[in-house]
Amino acid sequence: MAKLIADWELLHAALQPHLTDLPCLKDKADEIEALIAEAKGMDTKQQDLRGVLQETVRQRQALEKRGKDLHLRTAALLRGSFGFDNQTLLGFGLKPRRPRRKKTPADTQQQEPAAQQ
């Protein structure tokens, strides 16, 4: 946008000495001047909004961090209260730890030859 505004300002400045010779350009020069003012206003507004956006993103990220921390702490308290493998945890959106799988005789036989080698 800055490049466009600079081009428009150059055109407007170059038109000024010729307005007495070419009065038909007076309206166009006035339009260009108004356009430049409006574009500068929009550019300033965009910069302000960019700053607001950055601050909003920073606040949102801080909120997400606080939320994750609170979630983890609450989940830890629930797991401590109910137990790590209690199915009641599902009601809170938490996965209970699966019970350990007992080794079958086939599993122990597969491990013994590997241990002998």
Short mmCIF file of the C-alpha atoms (twelve columns), coordinates in Angstrom:
data_MODEL
# 
_entry.id   MODEL 
# 
loop_
_atom_site.group_PDB 
_atom_site.id 
_atom_site.type_symbol 
_atom_site.label_atom_id 
_atom_site.label_alt_id 
_atom_site.label_comp_id 
_atom_site.label_asym_id 
_atom_site.label_seq_id 
_atom_site.Cartn_x 
_atom_site.Cartn_y 
_atom_site.Cartn_z 
_atom_site.pdbx_PDB_model_num 
ATOM 1   C CA . MET A 1   0.000   0.000   0.000   1 
ATOM 2   C CA . ALA A 2   2.851   2.383   0.789   1 
ATOM 3   C CA . LYS A 3   4.179   1.997   -2.770  1 
ATOM 4   C CA . LEU A 4   0.776   2.862   -4.219  1 
ATOM 5   C CA . ILE A 5   0.409   5.893   -1.986  1 
ATOM 6   C CA . ALA A 6   3.895   7.063   -2.964  1 
ATOM 7   C CA . ASP A 7   2.998   6.669   -6.656  1 
ATOM 8   C CA . TRP A 8   -0.248  8.609   -6.169  1 
ATOM 9   C CA . GLU A 9   1.562   11.374  -4.281  1 
ATOM 10  C CA . LEU A 10  4.139   11.628  -7.074  1 
ATOM 11  C CA . LEU A 11  1.373   11.870  -9.679  1 
ATOM 12  C CA . HIS A 12  -0.475  14.479  -7.625  1 
ATOM 13  C CA . ALA A 13  2.674   16.568  -7.157  1 
ATOM 14  C CA . ALA A 14  3.502   16.330  -10.866 1 
ATOM 15  C CA . LEU A 15  -0.009  17.464  -11.812 1 
ATOM 16  C CA . GLN A 16  0.096   20.670  -9.724  1 
ATOM 17  C CA . PRO A 17  2.221   22.829  -12.089 1 
ATOM 18  C CA . HIS A 18  0.050   21.845  -15.071 1 
ATOM 19  C CA . LEU A 19  -3.360  22.592  -13.562 1 
ATOM 20  C CA . THR A 20  -3.337  26.185  -14.874 1 
ATOM 21  C CA . ASP A 21  -2.679  24.980  -18.434 1 
ATOM 22  C CA . LEU A 22  -5.036  21.978  -18.219 1 
ATOM 23  C CA . PRO A 23  -8.028  22.910  -16.023 1 
ATOM 24  C CA . CYS A 24  -9.748  19.632  -16.969 1 
ATOM 25  C CA . LEU A 25  -7.255  17.844  -14.694 1 
ATOM 26  C CA . LYS A 26  -8.321  19.857  -11.618 1 
ATOM 27  C CA . ASP A 27  -11.127 17.402  -10.767 1 
ATOM 28  C CA . LYS A 28  -8.793  14.427  -11.167 1 
ATOM 29  C CA . ALA A 29  -6.129  16.087  -9.008  1 
ATOM 30  C CA . ASP A 30  -8.735  16.699  -6.301  1 
ATOM 31  C CA . GLU A 31  -9.883  13.074  -6.521  1 
ATOM 32  C CA . ILE A 32  -6.286  11.861  -6.240  1 
ATOM 33  C CA . GLU A 33  -5.736  14.106  -3.204  1 
ATOM 34  C CA . ALA A 34  -8.868  12.716  -1.514  1 
ATOM 35  C CA . LEU A 35  -7.814  9.186   -2.433  1 
ATOM 36  C CA . ILE A 36  -4.376  9.723   -0.883  1 
ATOM 37  C CA . ALA A 37  -5.916  11.016  2.350   1 
ATOM 38  C CA . GLU A 38  -8.338  8.073   2.513   1 
ATOM 39  C CA . ALA A 39  -5.582  5.549   1.771   1 
ATOM 40  C CA . LYS A 40  -3.343  7.003   4.497   1 
ATOM 41  C CA . GLY A 41  -6.251  6.794   6.935   1 
ATOM 42  C CA . MET A 42  -6.874  3.168   5.989   1 
ATOM 43  C CA . ASP A 43  -3.181  2.360   6.317   1 
ATOM 44  C CA . THR A 44  -3.116  3.853   9.815   1 
ATOM 45  C CA . LYS A 45  -6.264  1.945   10.733  1 
ATOM 46  C CA . GLN A 46  -4.729  -1.287  9.434   1 
ATOM 47  C CA . GLN A 47  -1.600  -0.751  11.537  1 
ATOM 48  C CA . ASP A 48  -3.748  -0.128  14.620  1 
ATOM 49  C CA . LEU A 49  -5.789  -3.261  13.978  1 
ATOM 50  C CA . ARG A 50  -2.622  -5.294  13.423  1 
ATOM 51  C CA . GLY A 51  -1.458  -4.224  16.878  1 
ATOM 52  C CA . VAL A 52  -4.830  -5.157  18.380  1 
ATOM 53  C CA . LEU A 53  -4.677  -8.535  16.634  1 
ATOM 54  C CA . GLN A 54  -1.207  -9.266  18.002  1 
ATOM 55  C CA . GLU A 55  -2.336  -8.400  21.528  1 
ATOM 56  C CA . THR A 56  -5.464  -10.545 21.138  1 
ATOM 57  C CA . VAL A 57  -3.384  -13.505 19.921  1 
ATOM 58  C CA . ARG A 58  -1.014  -13.095 22.883  1 
ATOM 59  C CA . GLN A 59  -3.966  -13.025 25.306  1 
ATOM 60  C CA . ARG A 60  -5.540  -16.088 23.654  1 
ATOM 61  C CA . GLN A 61  -2.281  -18.027 23.893  1 
ATOM 62  C CA . ALA A 62  -1.949  -17.120 27.576  1 
ATOM 63  C CA . LEU A 63  -5.545  -18.248 28.141  1 
ATOM 64  C CA . GLU A 64  -4.892  -21.552 26.356  1 
ATOM 65  C CA . LYS A 65  -1.815  -22.131 28.521  1 
ATOM 66  C CA . ARG A 66  -3.796  -21.436 31.702  1 
ATOM 67  C CA . GLY A 67  -6.590  -23.726 30.500  1 
ATOM 68  C CA . LYS A 68  -4.235  -26.596 29.685  1 
ATOM 69  C CA . ASP A 69  -2.504  -26.220 33.044  1 
ATOM 70  C CA . LEU A 70  -5.835  -26.197 34.902  1 
ATOM 71  C CA . HIS A 71  -7.025  -29.221 32.910  1 
ATOM 72  C CA . LEU A 72  -3.881  -31.200 33.739  1 
ATOM 73  C CA . ARG A 73  -4.024  -30.300 37.429  1 
ATOM 74  C CA . THR A 74  -7.732  -31.176 37.687  1 
ATOM 75  C CA . ALA A 75  -7.189  -34.455 35.820  1 
ATOM 76  C CA . ALA A 76  -4.357  -35.337 38.201  1 
ATOM 77  C CA . LEU A 77  -6.594  -34.641 41.206  1 
ATOM 78  C CA . LEU A 78  -9.385  -36.785 39.744  1 
ATOM 79  C CA . ARG A 79  -7.002  -39.639 38.988  1 
ATOM 80  C CA . GLY A 80  -5.618  -39.367 42.510  1 
ATOM 81  C CA . SER A 81  -9.114  -39.400 44.013  1 
ATOM 82  C CA . PHE A 82  -10.714 -42.137 41.907  1 
ATOM 83  C CA . GLY A 83  -7.653  -44.148 40.939  1 
ATOM 84  C CA . PHE A 84  -5.833  -44.334 37.640  1 
ATOM 85  C CA . ASP A 85  -7.876  -47.233 36.272  1 
ATOM 86  C CA . ASN A 86  -11.349 -46.247 37.545  1 
ATOM 87  C CA . GLN A 87  -13.993 -46.141 34.807  1 
ATOM 88  C CA . THR A 88  -15.604 -43.079 36.456  1 
ATOM 89  C CA . LEU A 89  -12.837 -41.029 34.828  1 
ATOM 90  C CA . LEU A 90  -14.595 -41.505 31.489  1 
ATOM 91  C CA . GLY A 91  -17.406 -39.253 32.732  1 
ATOM 92  C CA . PHE A 92  -14.851 -36.436 33.046  1 
ATOM 93  C CA . GLY A 93  -13.434 -37.008 29.574  1 
ATOM 94  C CA . LEU A 94  -10.328 -38.732 30.932  1 
ATOM 95  C CA . LYS A 95  -9.030  -42.091 29.806  1 
ATOM 96  C CA . PRO A 96  -8.462  -44.543 32.631  1 
ATOM 97  C CA . ARG A 97  -5.235  -46.488 32.506  1 
ATOM 98  C CA . ARG A 98  -5.760  -49.908 31.013  1 
ATOM 99  C CA . PRO A 99  -5.141  -52.772 33.408  1 
ATOM 100 C CA . ARG A 100 -1.932  -54.688 32.865  1 
ATOM 101 C CA . ARG A 101 -2.287  -57.687 30.652  1 
ATOM 102 C CA . LYS A 102 -1.409  -60.935 32.373  1 
ATOM 103 C CA . LYS A 103 1.160   -63.007 30.586  1 
ATOM 104 C CA . THR A 104 -0.179  -66.167 29.020  1 
ATOM 105 C CA . PRO A 105 1.852   -69.379 29.045  1 
ATOM 106 C CA . ALA A 106 2.602   -68.804 25.334  1 
ATOM 107 C CA . ASP A 107 4.196   -65.416 26.133  1 
ATOM 108 C CA . THR A 108 6.457   -66.907 28.791  1 
ATOM 109 C CA . GLN A 109 7.544   -69.721 26.446  1 
ATOM 110 C CA . GLN A 110 8.515   -67.205 23.748  1 
ATOM 111 C CA . GLN A 111 10.636  -65.216 26.188  1 
ATOM 112 C CA . GLU A 112 12.507  -68.260 27.588  1 
ATOM 113 C CA . PRO A 113 14.278  -69.245 24.326  1 
ATOM 114 C CA . ALA A 114 15.333  -65.634 23.808  1 
ATOM 115 C CA . ALA A 115 16.793  -65.532 27.319  1 
ATOM 116 C CA . GLN A 116 18.742  -68.777 26.727  1 
ATOM 117 C CA . GLN A 117 20.539  -67.445 23.643  1 
# 
